[in-house]
């Protein structure tokens, strides 16, 4: 069975922005690579994919993030709003240092209208 992967205009992961990238989550690993050509079985997201800690992400967070993307007049503004929200609510994955608890990543799709 193949893992799902997404081509997004912007991927936010641990406070860093990856433009026009392909992202997938394989178990606890997040794989992000630049888009350099068509890739079979890749789903296009016309917006942002946020890599979040599944343990802290609630339905209320999902709704708030969706509104921030859909209400933004420009993609850059949407990215800025999502990044600010993820940081303020500690939704990014924690550092994977040995003494830190390891979070389970979830890819949150935030398409534009």
mmCIF file of N, CA, C and O in Angstrom:
data_model
loop_
_atom_site.group_PDB
_atom_site.id
_atom_site.type_symbol
_atom_site.label_atom_id
_atom_site.label_comp_id
_atom_site.label_asym_id
_atom_site.label_seq_id
_atom_site.Cartn_x
_atom_site.Cartn_y
_atom_site.Cartn_z
ATOM 1 N N UNK A 1 0.844 -1.185 0.000
ATOM 2 C CA UNK A 1 0.000 0.000 0.000
ATOM 3 C C UNK A 1 0.886 1.245 0.000
ATOM 4 O O UNK A 1 1.809 1.371 0.787
ATOM 5 N N UNK A 2 0.617 2.176 -0.893
ATOM 6 C CA UNK A 2 1.441 3.380 -0.984
ATOM 7 C C UNK A 2 0.928 4.448 -0.024
ATOM 8 O O UNK A 2 -0.258 4.545 0.251
ATOM 9 N N UNK A 3 1.851 5.238 0.488
ATOM 10 C CA UNK A 3 1.479 6.315 1.397
ATOM 11 C C UNK A 3 0.957 7.498 0.595
ATOM 12 O O UNK A 3 1.345 7.706 -0.559
ATOM 13 N N UNK A 4 0.093 8.281 1.215
ATOM 14 C CA UNK A 4 -0.415 9.479 0.561
ATOM 15 C C UNK A 4 0.637 10.566 0.604
ATOM 16 O O UNK A 4 1.318 10.752 1.610
ATOM 17 N N UNK A 5 0.759 11.272 -0.496
ATOM 18 C CA UNK A 5 1.650 12.423 -0.530
ATOM 19 C C UNK A 5 0.919 13.569 -1.205
ATOM 20 O O UNK A 5 0.035 13.359 -2.029
ATOM 21 N N UNK A 6 1.302 14.775 -0.805
ATOM 22 C CA UNK A 6 0.613 15.972 -1.255
ATOM 23 C C UNK A 6 1.605 16.958 -1.847
ATOM 24 O O UNK A 6 2.689 17.154 -1.306
ATOM 25 N N UNK A 7 1.195 17.574 -2.939
ATOM 26 C CA UNK A 7 1.933 18.688 -3.525
ATOM 27 C C UNK A 7 1.202 19.945 -3.091
ATOM 28 O O UNK A 7 0.012 20.107 -3.367
ATOM 29 N N UNK A 8 1.880 20.817 -2.363
ATOM 30 C CA UNK A 8 1.243 22.017 -1.832
ATOM 31 C C UNK A 8 2.015 23.263 -2.225
ATOM 32 O O UNK A 8 3.232 23.220 -2.426
ATOM 33 N N UNK A 9 1.304 24.366 -2.314
ATOM 34 C CA UNK A 9 1.943 25.648 -2.587
ATOM 35 C C UNK A 9 2.837 26.065 -1.431
ATOM 36 O O UNK A 9 3.844 26.720 -1.621
ATOM 37 N N UNK A 10 2.455 25.646 -0.217
ATOM 38 C CA UNK A 10 3.265 25.920 0.964
ATOM 39 C C UNK A 10 3.110 24.807 1.985
ATOM 40 O O UNK A 10 2.006 24.339 2.224
ATOM 41 N N UNK A 11 4.217 24.372 2.559
ATOM 42 C CA UNK A 11 4.205 23.382 3.635
ATOM 43 C C UNK A 11 4.857 24.032 4.849
ATOM 44 O O UNK A 11 5.971 24.545 4.756
ATOM 45 N N UNK A 12 4.150 24.022 5.973
ATOM 46 C CA UNK A 12 4.691 24.563 7.222
ATOM 47 C C UNK A 12 5.046 23.404 8.134
ATOM 48 O O UNK A 12 4.196 22.582 8.474
ATOM 49 N N UNK A 13 6.333 23.354 8.516
ATOM 50 C CA UNK A 13 6.820 22.272 9.377
ATOM 51 C C UNK A 13 7.852 22.840 10.340
ATOM 52 O O UNK A 13 8.870 23.402 9.913
ATOM 53 N N UNK A 14 7.550 22.727 11.636
ATOM 54 C CA UNK A 14 8.437 23.222 12.695
ATOM 55 C C UNK A 14 8.864 24.677 12.488
ATOM 56 O O UNK A 14 10.030 25.033 12.639
ATOM 57 N N UNK A 15 7.899 25.507 12.091
ATOM 58 C CA UNK A 15 8.166 26.932 11.942
ATOM 59 C C UNK A 15 8.876 27.323 10.665
ATOM 60 O O UNK A 15 9.257 28.476 10.495
ATOM 61 N N UNK A 16 9.037 26.374 9.764
ATOM 62 C CA UNK A 16 9.735 26.659 8.507
ATOM 63 C C UNK A 16 8.775 26.470 7.333
ATOM 64 O O UNK A 16 7.950 25.566 7.343
ATOM 65 N N UNK A 17 8.902 27.333 6.326
ATOM 66 C CA UNK A 17 8.054 27.274 5.142
ATOM 67 C C UNK A 17 8.803 26.624 3.993
ATOM 68 O O UNK A 17 9.939 27.002 3.684
ATOM 69 N N UNK A 18 8.158 25.645 3.363
ATOM 70 C CA UNK A 18 8.682 24.987 2.160
ATOM 71 C C UNK A 18 7.693 25.288 1.036
ATOM 72 O O UNK A 18 6.554 24.846 1.079
ATOM 73 N N UNK A 19 8.136 26.060 0.059
ATOM 74 C CA UNK A 19 7.266 26.429 -1.068
ATOM 75 C C UNK A 19 7.275 25.335 -2.135
ATOM 76 O O UNK A 19 8.293 24.698 -2.373
ATOM 77 N N UNK A 20 6.120 25.154 -2.801
ATOM 78 C CA UNK A 20 5.971 24.210 -3.907
ATOM 79 C C UNK A 20 6.694 22.899 -3.618
ATOM 80 O O UNK A 20 7.629 22.528 -4.298
ATOM 81 N N UNK A 21 6.227 22.214 -2.585
ATOM 82 C CA UNK A 21 6.889 21.003 -2.126
ATOM 83 C C UNK A 21 5.925 19.829 -2.046
ATOM 84 O O UNK A 21 4.712 20.008 -1.958
ATOM 85 N N UNK A 22 6.512 18.645 -2.046
ATOM 86 C CA UNK A 22 5.764 17.412 -1.855
ATOM 87 C C UNK A 22 6.024 16.947 -0.431
ATOM 88 O O UNK A 22 7.168 16.895 0.019
ATOM 89 N N UNK A 23 4.949 16.632 0.287
ATOM 90 C CA UNK A 23 5.060 16.228 1.688
ATOM 91 C C UNK A 23 4.302 14.924 1.912
ATOM 92 O O UNK A 23 3.256 14.697 1.307
ATOM 93 N N UNK A 24 4.866 14.085 2.755
ATOM 94 C CA UNK A 24 4.197 12.848 3.163
ATOM 95 C C UNK A 24 4.628 12.535 4.586
ATOM 96 O O UNK A 24 5.655 13.018 5.066
ATOM 97 N N UNK A 25 3.815 11.731 5.252
ATOM 98 C CA UNK A 25 4.152 11.270 6.602
ATOM 99 C C UNK A 25 4.175 9.754 6.557
ATOM 100 O O UNK A 25 3.203 9.124 6.154
ATOM 101 N N UNK A 26 5.298 9.195 6.942
ATOM 102 C CA UNK A 26 5.478 7.751 6.955
ATOM 103 C C UNK A 26 5.781 7.342 8.391
ATOM 104 O O UNK A 26 6.908 7.506 8.862
ATOM 105 N N UNK A 27 4.748 6.887 9.095
ATOM 106 C CA UNK A 27 4.907 6.597 10.516
ATOM 107 C C UNK A 27 5.161 7.889 11.263
ATOM 108 O O UNK A 27 4.392 8.830 11.174
ATOM 109 N N UNK A 28 6.261 7.983 11.969
ATOM 110 C CA UNK A 28 6.617 9.197 12.690
ATOM 111 C C UNK A 28 7.504 10.129 11.907
ATOM 112 O O UNK A 28 7.904 11.169 12.402
ATOM 113 N N UNK A 29 7.832 9.769 10.667
ATOM 114 C CA UNK A 29 8.728 10.588 9.842
ATOM 115 C C UNK A 29 7.948 11.452 8.867
ATOM 116 O O UNK A 29 7.022 10.975 8.220
ATOM 117 N N UNK A 30 8.366 12.694 8.756
ATOM 118 C CA UNK A 30 7.798 13.611 7.770
ATOM 119 C C UNK A 30 8.830 13.791 6.675
ATOM 120 O O UNK A 30 9.995 14.090 6.955
ATOM 121 N N UNK A 31 8.393 13.591 5.436
ATOM 122 C CA UNK A 31 9.299 13.709 4.292
ATOM 123 C C UNK A 31 8.825 14.879 3.444
ATOM 124 O O UNK A 31 7.677 14.902 2.990
ATOM 125 N N UNK A 32 9.707 15.859 3.252
ATOM 126 C CA UNK A 32 9.400 17.032 2.433
ATOM 127 C C UNK A 32 10.492 17.148 1.387
ATOM 128 O O UNK A 32 11.673 17.125 1.718
ATOM 129 N N UNK A 33 10.071 17.271 0.142
ATOM 130 C CA UNK A 33 11.047 17.453 -0.927
ATOM 131 C C UNK A 33 10.498 18.456 -1.941
ATOM 132 O O UNK A 33 9.292 18.564 -2.116
ATOM 133 N N UNK A 34 11.379 19.188 -2.585
ATOM 134 C CA UNK A 34 10.934 20.190 -3.570
ATOM 135 C C UNK A 34 10.251 19.514 -4.747
ATOM 136 O O UNK A 34 10.621 18.417 -5.153
ATOM 137 N N UNK A 35 9.257 20.192 -5.286
ATOM 138 C CA UNK A 35 8.575 19.712 -6.478
ATOM 139 C C UNK A 35 9.472 19.983 -7.676
ATOM 140 O O UNK A 35 9.860 21.115 -7.931
ATOM 141 N N UNK A 36 9.820 18.917 -8.394
ATOM 142 C CA UNK A 36 10.659 19.099 -9.577
ATOM 143 C C UNK A 36 10.110 18.386 -10.799
ATOM 144 O O UNK A 36 10.799 18.229 -11.785
ATOM 145 N N UNK A 37 8.870 17.947 -10.718
ATOM 146 C CA UNK A 37 8.223 17.290 -11.849
ATOM 147 C C UNK A 37 7.045 16.475 -11.362
ATOM 148 O O UNK A 37 6.864 16.266 -10.168
ATOM 149 N N UNK A 38 6.232 16.028 -12.305
ATOM 150 C CA UNK A 38 5.045 15.252 -11.968
ATOM 151 C C UNK A 38 5.419 13.985 -11.210
ATOM 152 O O UNK A 38 6.379 13.309 -11.558
ATOM 153 N N UNK A 39 4.647 13.678 -10.186
ATOM 154 C CA UNK A 39 4.855 12.476 -9.383
ATOM 155 C C UNK A 39 3.515 11.747 -9.313
ATOM 156 O O UNK A 39 2.516 12.341 -8.905
ATOM 157 N N UNK A 40 3.483 10.463 -9.721
ATOM 158 C CA UNK A 40 2.209 9.745 -9.692
ATOM 159 C C UNK A 40 1.672 9.606 -8.268
ATOM 160 O O UNK A 40 2.430 9.561 -7.306
ATOM 161 N N UNK A 41 0.360 9.527 -8.167
ATOM 162 C CA UNK A 41 -0.349 9.338 -6.908
ATOM 163 C C UNK A 41 -0.063 10.446 -5.898
ATOM 164 O O UNK A 41 0.087 10.198 -4.709
ATOM 165 N N UNK A 42 0.025 11.680 -6.396
ATOM 166 C CA UNK A 42 0.229 12.841 -5.541
ATOM 167 C C UNK A 42 -1.009 13.716 -5.634
ATOM 168 O O UNK A 42 -1.479 14.025 -6.727
ATOM 169 N N UNK A 43 -1.527 14.133 -4.499
ATOM 170 C CA UNK A 43 -2.730 14.957 -4.444
ATOM 171 C C UNK A 43 -2.312 16.420 -4.328
ATOM 172 O O UNK A 43 -1.512 16.769 -3.454
ATOM 173 N N UNK A 44 -2.856 17.261 -5.220
ATOM 174 C CA UNK A 44 -2.527 18.685 -5.207
ATOM 175 C C UNK A 44 -3.394 19.415 -4.189
ATOM 176 O O UNK A 44 -4.612 19.234 -4.145
ATOM 177 N N UNK A 45 -2.774 20.250 -3.382
ATOM 178 C CA UNK A 45 -3.475 21.095 -2.415
ATOM 179 C C UNK A 45 -3.199 22.539 -2.803
ATOM 180 O O UNK A 45 -2.062 22.997 -2.716
ATOM 181 N N UNK A 46 -4.239 23.228 -3.239
ATOM 182 C CA UNK A 46 -4.100 24.623 -3.622
ATOM 183 C C UNK A 46 -4.163 25.492 -2.368
ATOM 184 O O UNK A 46 -5.159 26.136 -2.078
ATOM 185 N N UNK A 47 -3.099 25.433 -1.614
ATOM 186 C CA UNK A 47 -3.045 26.167 -0.357
ATOM 187 C C UNK A 47 -1.882 25.679 0.473
ATOM 188 O O UNK A 47 -0.775 25.518 -0.035
ATOM 189 N N UNK A 48 -2.163 25.390 1.740
ATOM 190 C CA UNK A 48 -1.116 25.083 2.716
ATOM 191 C C UNK A 48 -1.343 23.696 3.307
ATOM 192 O O UNK A 48 -2.480 23.293 3.536
ATOM 193 N N UNK A 49 -0.251 22.988 3.548
ATOM 194 C CA UNK A 49 -0.285 21.777 4.367
ATOM 195 C C UNK A 49 0.539 22.088 5.614
ATOM 196 O O UNK A 49 1.697 22.488 5.518
ATOM 197 N N UNK A 50 -0.094 21.947 6.772
ATOM 198 C CA UNK A 50 0.587 22.187 8.037
ATOM 199 C C UNK A 50 0.891 20.845 8.690
ATOM 200 O O UNK A 50 0.002 20.004 8.812
ATOM 201 N N UNK A 51 2.130 20.653 9.090
ATOM 202 C CA UNK A 51 2.520 19.437 9.803
ATOM 203 C C UNK A 51 2.352 19.738 11.290
ATOM 204 O O UNK A 51 3.062 20.579 11.842
ATOM 205 N N UNK A 52 1.385 19.064 11.916
ATOM 206 C CA UNK A 52 1.024 19.345 13.305
ATOM 207 C C UNK A 52 1.216 18.112 14.181
ATOM 208 O O UNK A 52 1.278 16.986 13.687
ATOM 209 N N UNK A 53 1.260 18.351 15.477
ATOM 210 C CA UNK A 53 1.289 17.271 16.465
ATOM 211 C C UNK A 53 -0.149 16.789 16.663
ATOM 212 O O UNK A 53 -0.999 17.559 17.124
ATOM 213 N N UNK A 54 -0.420 15.553 16.312
ATOM 214 C CA UNK A 54 -1.796 15.048 16.352
ATOM 215 C C UNK A 54 -2.381 15.057 17.768
ATOM 216 O O UNK A 54 -3.584 15.229 17.942
ATOM 217 N N UNK A 55 -1.529 14.902 18.784
ATOM 218 C CA UNK A 55 -2.010 14.860 20.162
ATOM 219 C C UNK A 55 -2.583 16.200 20.627
ATOM 220 O O UNK A 55 -3.437 16.234 21.508
ATOM 221 N N UNK A 56 -2.131 17.294 20.044
ATOM 222 C CA UNK A 56 -2.581 18.620 20.481
ATOM 223 C C UNK A 56 -3.588 19.263 19.529
ATOM 224 O O UNK A 56 -4.191 20.279 19.876
ATOM 225 N N UNK A 57 -3.784 18.699 18.365
ATOM 226 C CA UNK A 57 -4.669 19.291 17.361
ATOM 227 C C UNK A 57 -6.119 18.902 17.637
ATOM 228 O O UNK A 57 -6.451 17.721 17.658
ATOM 229 N N UNK A 58 -6.967 19.889 17.850
ATOM 230 C CA UNK A 58 -8.387 19.638 18.118
ATOM 231 C C UNK A 58 -9.231 20.070 16.920
ATOM 232 O O UNK A 58 -8.732 20.744 16.006
ATOM 233 N N UNK A 59 -10.516 19.738 16.957
ATOM 234 C CA UNK A 59 -11.424 20.180 15.897
ATOM 235 C C UNK A 59 -11.530 21.698 15.873
ATOM 236 O O UNK A 59 -11.653 22.296 14.801
ATOM 237 N N UNK A 60 -11.479 22.321 17.041
ATOM 238 C CA UNK A 60 -11.533 23.787 17.095
ATOM 239 C C UNK A 60 -10.313 24.398 16.408
ATOM 240 O O UNK A 60 -10.426 25.400 15.688
ATOM 241 N N UNK A 61 -9.127 23.790 16.606
ATOM 242 C CA UNK A 61 -7.922 24.255 15.917
ATOM 243 C C UNK A 61 -8.086 24.101 14.405
ATOM 244 O O UNK A 61 -7.722 25.004 13.639
ATOM 245 N N UNK A 62 -8.594 22.970 13.977
ATOM 246 C CA UNK A 62 -8.787 22.726 12.537
ATOM 247 C C UNK A 62 -9.690 23.794 11.917
ATOM 248 O O UNK A 62 -9.389 24.332 10.857
ATOM 249 N N UNK A 63 -10.783 24.104 12.598
ATOM 250 C CA UNK A 63 -11.710 25.115 12.086
ATOM 251 C C UNK A 63 -11.065 26.495 12.047
ATOM 252 O O UNK A 63 -11.211 27.235 11.067
ATOM 253 N N UNK A 64 -10.360 26.849 13.094
ATOM 254 C CA UNK A 64 -9.714 28.160 13.156
ATOM 255 C C UNK A 64 -8.656 28.295 12.060
ATOM 256 O O UNK A 64 -8.551 29.341 11.408
ATOM 257 N N UNK A 65 -7.886 27.250 11.836
ATOM 258 C CA UNK A 65 -6.846 27.290 10.796
ATOM 259 C C UNK A 65 -7.464 27.349 9.403
ATOM 260 O O UNK A 65 -6.979 28.078 8.537
ATOM 261 N N UNK A 66 -8.531 26.606 9.187
ATOM 262 C CA UNK A 66 -9.218 26.638 7.893
ATOM 263 C C UNK A 66 -9.712 28.045 7.585
ATOM 264 O O UNK A 66 -9.545 28.553 6.464
ATOM 265 N N UNK A 67 -10.319 28.707 8.573
ATOM 266 C CA UNK A 67 -10.801 30.077 8.378
ATOM 267 C C UNK A 67 -9.662 31.041 8.073
ATOM 268 O O UNK A 67 -9.802 31.942 7.242
ATOM 269 N N UNK A 68 -8.532 30.867 8.733
ATOM 270 C CA UNK A 68 -7.388 31.759 8.494
ATOM 271 C C UNK A 68 -6.884 31.657 7.059
ATOM 272 O O UNK A 68 -6.462 32.637 6.473
ATOM 273 N N UNK A 69 -6.940 30.477 6.496
ATOM 274 C CA UNK A 69 -6.488 30.299 5.110
ATOM 275 C C UNK A 69 -7.543 30.814 4.133
ATOM 276 O O UNK A 69 -7.236 31.525 3.188
ATOM 277 N N UNK A 70 -8.784 30.468 4.363
ATOM 278 C CA UNK A 70 -9.834 30.820 3.407
ATOM 279 C C UNK A 70 -10.193 32.299 3.422
ATOM 280 O O UNK A 70 -10.631 32.832 2.414
ATOM 281 N N UNK A 71 -9.993 32.962 4.557
ATOM 282 C CA UNK A 71 -10.322 34.388 4.645
ATOM 283 C C UNK A 71 -9.177 35.306 4.234
ATOM 284 O O UNK A 71 -9.371 36.510 4.096
ATOM 285 N N UNK A 72 -7.998 34.771 4.054
ATOM 286 C CA UNK A 72 -6.843 35.600 3.706
ATOM 287 C C UNK A 72 -6.924 36.027 2.242
ATOM 288 O O UNK A 72 -7.229 35.213 1.371
ATOM 289 N N UNK A 73 -6.648 37.290 1.965
ATOM 290 C CA UNK A 73 -6.727 37.768 0.578
ATOM 291 C C UNK A 73 -5.618 37.206 -0.317
ATOM 292 O O UNK A 73 -5.807 37.074 -1.517
ATOM 293 N N UNK A 74 -4.462 36.880 0.264
ATOM 294 C CA UNK A 74 -3.331 36.359 -0.502
ATOM 295 C C UNK A 74 -2.765 35.125 0.190
ATOM 296 O O UNK A 74 -2.863 34.984 1.414
ATOM 297 N N UNK A 75 -2.141 34.254 -0.575
ATOM 298 C CA UNK A 75 -1.545 33.050 -0.006
ATOM 299 C C UNK A 75 -0.482 33.396 1.034
ATOM 300 O O UNK A 75 -0.417 32.765 2.086
ATOM 301 N N UNK A 76 0.343 34.406 0.767
ATOM 302 C CA UNK A 76 1.385 34.785 1.731
ATOM 303 C C UNK A 76 0.781 35.204 3.074
ATOM 304 O O UNK A 76 1.325 34.887 4.134
ATOM 305 N N UNK A 77 -0.325 35.911 3.029
ATOM 306 C CA UNK A 77 -1.005 36.311 4.264
ATOM 307 C C UNK A 77 -1.556 35.082 4.982
ATOM 308 O O UNK A 77 -1.474 34.968 6.204
ATOM 309 N N UNK A 78 -2.104 34.129 4.222
ATOM 310 C CA UNK A 78 -2.618 32.890 4.821
ATOM 311 C C UNK A 78 -1.501 32.119 5.517
ATOM 312 O O UNK A 78 -1.675 31.643 6.642
ATOM 313 N N UNK A 79 -0.363 32.018 4.867
ATOM 314 C CA UNK A 79 0.786 31.311 5.453
ATOM 315 C C UNK A 79 1.219 31.985 6.744
ATOM 316 O O UNK A 79 1.470 31.323 7.752
ATOM 317 N N UNK A 80 1.292 33.301 6.745
ATOM 318 C CA UNK A 80 1.696 34.048 7.930
ATOM 319 C C UNK A 80 0.703 33.813 9.083
ATOM 320 O O UNK A 80 1.113 33.572 10.226
ATOM 321 N N UNK A 81 -0.593 33.840 8.778
ATOM 322 C CA UNK A 81 -1.618 33.633 9.805
ATOM 323 C C UNK A 81 -1.558 32.223 10.386
ATOM 324 O O UNK A 81 -1.671 32.040 11.597
ATOM 325 N N UNK A 82 -1.380 31.233 9.517
ATOM 326 C CA UNK A 82 -1.315 29.842 9.973
ATOM 327 C C UNK A 82 -0.075 29.634 10.841
ATOM 328 O O UNK A 82 -0.145 29.016 11.910
ATOM 329 N N UNK A 83 1.061 30.150 10.405
ATOM 330 C CA UNK A 83 2.295 30.006 11.168
ATOM 331 C C UNK A 83 2.149 30.621 12.559
ATOM 332 O O UNK A 83 2.534 30.015 13.569
ATOM 333 N N UNK A 84 1.586 31.799 12.615
ATOM 334 C CA UNK A 84 1.391 32.480 13.897
ATOM 335 C C UNK A 84 0.487 31.658 14.831
ATOM 336 O O UNK A 84 0.764 31.502 16.012
ATOM 337 N N UNK A 85 -0.593 31.106 14.265
ATOM 338 C CA UNK A 85 -1.537 30.315 15.060
ATOM 339 C C UNK A 85 -0.882 29.019 15.554
ATOM 340 O O UNK A 85 -1.041 28.649 16.716
ATOM 341 N N UNK A 86 -0.162 28.337 14.664
ATOM 342 C CA UNK A 86 0.505 27.092 15.058
ATOM 343 C C UNK A 86 1.515 27.332 16.172
ATOM 344 O O UNK A 86 1.593 26.561 17.128
ATOM 345 N N UNK A 87 2.272 28.405 16.060
ATOM 346 C CA UNK A 87 3.270 28.736 17.086
ATOM 347 C C UNK A 87 2.610 29.101 18.409
ATOM 348 O O UNK A 87 3.010 28.610 19.472
ATOM 349 N N UNK A 88 1.594 29.951 18.363
ATOM 350 C CA UNK A 88 0.931 30.422 19.579
ATOM 351 C C UNK A 88 0.226 29.294 20.327
ATOM 352 O O UNK A 88 0.097 29.346 21.551
ATOM 353 N N UNK A 89 -0.230 28.270 19.613
ATOM 354 C CA UNK A 89 -0.962 27.171 20.236
ATOM 355 C C UNK A 89 -0.135 25.896 20.375
ATOM 356 O O UNK A 89 -0.680 24.830 20.653
ATOM 357 N N UNK A 90 1.174 26.015 20.169
ATOM 358 C CA UNK A 90 2.109 24.877 20.303
ATOM 359 C C UNK A 90 1.657 23.656 19.513
ATOM 360 O O UNK A 90 1.661 22.537 20.022
ATOM 361 N N UNK A 91 1.284 23.879 18.263
ATOM 362 C CA UNK A 91 0.799 22.782 17.419
ATOM 363 C C UNK A 91 1.879 22.196 16.518
ATOM 364 O O UNK A 91 1.671 21.149 15.911
ATOM 365 N N UNK A 92 3.021 22.875 16.434
ATOM 366 C CA UNK A 92 4.123 22.301 15.665
ATOM 367 C C UNK A 92 4.667 21.080 16.405
ATOM 368 O O UNK A 92 4.535 20.972 17.630
ATOM 369 N N UNK A 93 5.313 20.175 15.671
ATOM 370 C CA UNK A 93 5.962 19.033 16.297
ATOM 371 C C UNK A 93 7.085 19.519 17.198
ATOM 372 O O UNK A 93 7.770 20.487 16.878
ATOM 373 N N UNK A 94 7.282 18.822 18.314
ATOM 374 C CA UNK A 94 8.391 19.149 19.209
ATOM 375 C C UNK A 94 9.693 18.718 18.563
ATOM 376 O O UNK A 94 9.707 17.872 17.673
ATOM 377 N N UNK A 95 10.790 19.302 19.048
ATOM 378 C CA UNK A 95 12.104 18.852 18.584
ATOM 379 C C UNK A 95 12.254 17.378 18.904
ATOM 380 O O UNK A 95 11.759 16.897 19.921
ATOM 381 N N UNK A 96 12.961 16.677 18.066
ATOM 382 C CA UNK A 96 13.132 15.238 18.265
ATOM 383 C C UNK A 96 14.396 14.927 19.046
ATOM 384 O O UNK A 96 15.121 13.998 18.744
ATOM 385 N N UNK A 97 14.674 15.738 20.060
ATOM 386 C CA UNK A 97 15.827 15.460 20.914
ATOM 387 C C UNK A 97 15.526 14.233 21.775
ATOM 388 O O UNK A 97 14.370 13.942 22.052
ATOM 389 N N UNK A 98 16.538 13.500 22.209
ATOM 390 C CA UNK A 98 16.324 12.245 22.948
ATOM 391 C C UNK A 98 15.469 12.393 24.206
ATOM 392 O O UNK A 98 14.712 11.512 24.539
ATOM 393 N N UNK A 99 15.585 13.530 24.899
ATOM 394 C CA UNK A 99 14.832 13.672 26.143
ATOM 395 C C UNK A 99 13.410 14.194 25.932
ATOM 396 O O UNK A 99 12.609 14.192 26.850
ATOM 397 N N UNK A 100 13.067 14.641 24.720
ATOM 398 C CA UNK A 100 11.727 15.158 24.448
ATOM 399 C C UNK A 100 10.785 14.021 24.058
ATOM 400 O O UNK A 100 11.193 13.044 23.452
ATOM 401 N N UNK A 101 9.516 14.170 24.451
ATOM 402 C CA UNK A 101 8.517 13.214 23.981
ATOM 403 C C UNK A 101 8.352 13.413 22.491
ATOM 404 O O UNK A 101 8.307 14.537 21.987
ATOM 405 N N UNK A 102 8.243 12.318 21.772
ATOM 406 C CA UNK A 102 8.119 12.396 20.323
ATOM 407 C C UNK A 102 6.640 12.491 19.956
ATOM 408 O O UNK A 102 5.836 11.661 20.377
ATOM 409 N N UNK A 103 6.282 13.519 19.203
ATOM 410 C CA UNK A 103 4.908 13.724 18.757
ATOM 411 C C UNK A 103 4.629 12.882 17.519
ATOM 412 O O UNK A 103 5.527 12.565 16.753
ATOM 413 N N UNK A 104 3.357 12.592 17.313
ATOM 414 C CA UNK A 104 2.918 11.910 16.100
ATOM 415 C C UNK A 104 2.484 12.974 15.101
ATOM 416 O O UNK A 104 1.596 13.774 15.404
ATOM 417 N N UNK A 105 3.099 13.003 13.909
ATOM 418 C CA UNK A 105 2.731 14.039 12.945
ATOM 419 C C UNK A 105 1.407 13.735 12.246
ATOM 420 O O UNK A 105 1.070 12.581 11.999
ATOM 421 N N UNK A 106 0.685 14.796 11.960
ATOM 422 C CA UNK A 106 -0.513 14.712 11.137
ATOM 423 C C UNK A 106 -0.398 15.827 10.105
ATOM 424 O O UNK A 106 0.055 16.932 10.409
ATOM 425 N N UNK A 107 -0.762 15.514 8.867
ATOM 426 C CA UNK A 107 -0.734 16.512 7.799
ATOM 427 C C UNK A 107 -2.113 17.147 7.713
ATOM 428 O O UNK A 107 -3.101 16.487 7.372
ATOM 429 N N UNK A 108 -2.193 18.420 8.033
ATOM 430 C CA UNK A 108 -3.452 19.156 8.011
ATOM 431 C C UNK A 108 -3.539 19.916 6.698
ATOM 432 O O UNK A 108 -2.748 20.821 6.432
ATOM 433 N N UNK A 109 -4.509 19.541 5.861
ATOM 434 C CA UNK A 109 -4.689 20.162 4.549
ATOM 435 C C UNK A 109 -5.556 21.407 4.713
ATOM 436 O O UNK A 109 -6.667 21.341 5.237
ATOM 437 N N UNK A 110 -5.033 22.540 4.242
ATOM 438 C CA UNK A 110 -5.725 23.824 4.361
ATOM 439 C C UNK A 110 -5.823 24.474 2.979
ATOM 440 O O UNK A 110 -5.045 25.382 2.651
ATOM 441 N N UNK A 111 -6.753 23.992 2.133
ATOM 442 C CA UNK A 111 -6.860 24.535 0.779
ATOM 443 C C UNK A 111 -7.495 25.915 0.762
ATOM 444 O O UNK A 111 -8.270 26.268 1.653
ATOM 445 N N UNK A 112 -7.149 26.676 -0.247
ATOM 446 C CA UNK A 112 -7.770 27.982 -0.478
ATOM 447 C C UNK A 112 -9.077 27.743 -1.212
ATOM 448 O O UNK A 112 -9.290 26.720 -1.815
ATOM 449 N N UNK A 113 -9.954 28.715 -1.173
ATOM 450 C CA UNK A 113 -11.236 28.600 -1.911
ATOM 451 C C UNK A 113 -11.027 28.769 -3.370
ATOM 452 O O UNK A 113 -10.195 29.382 -3.880
#
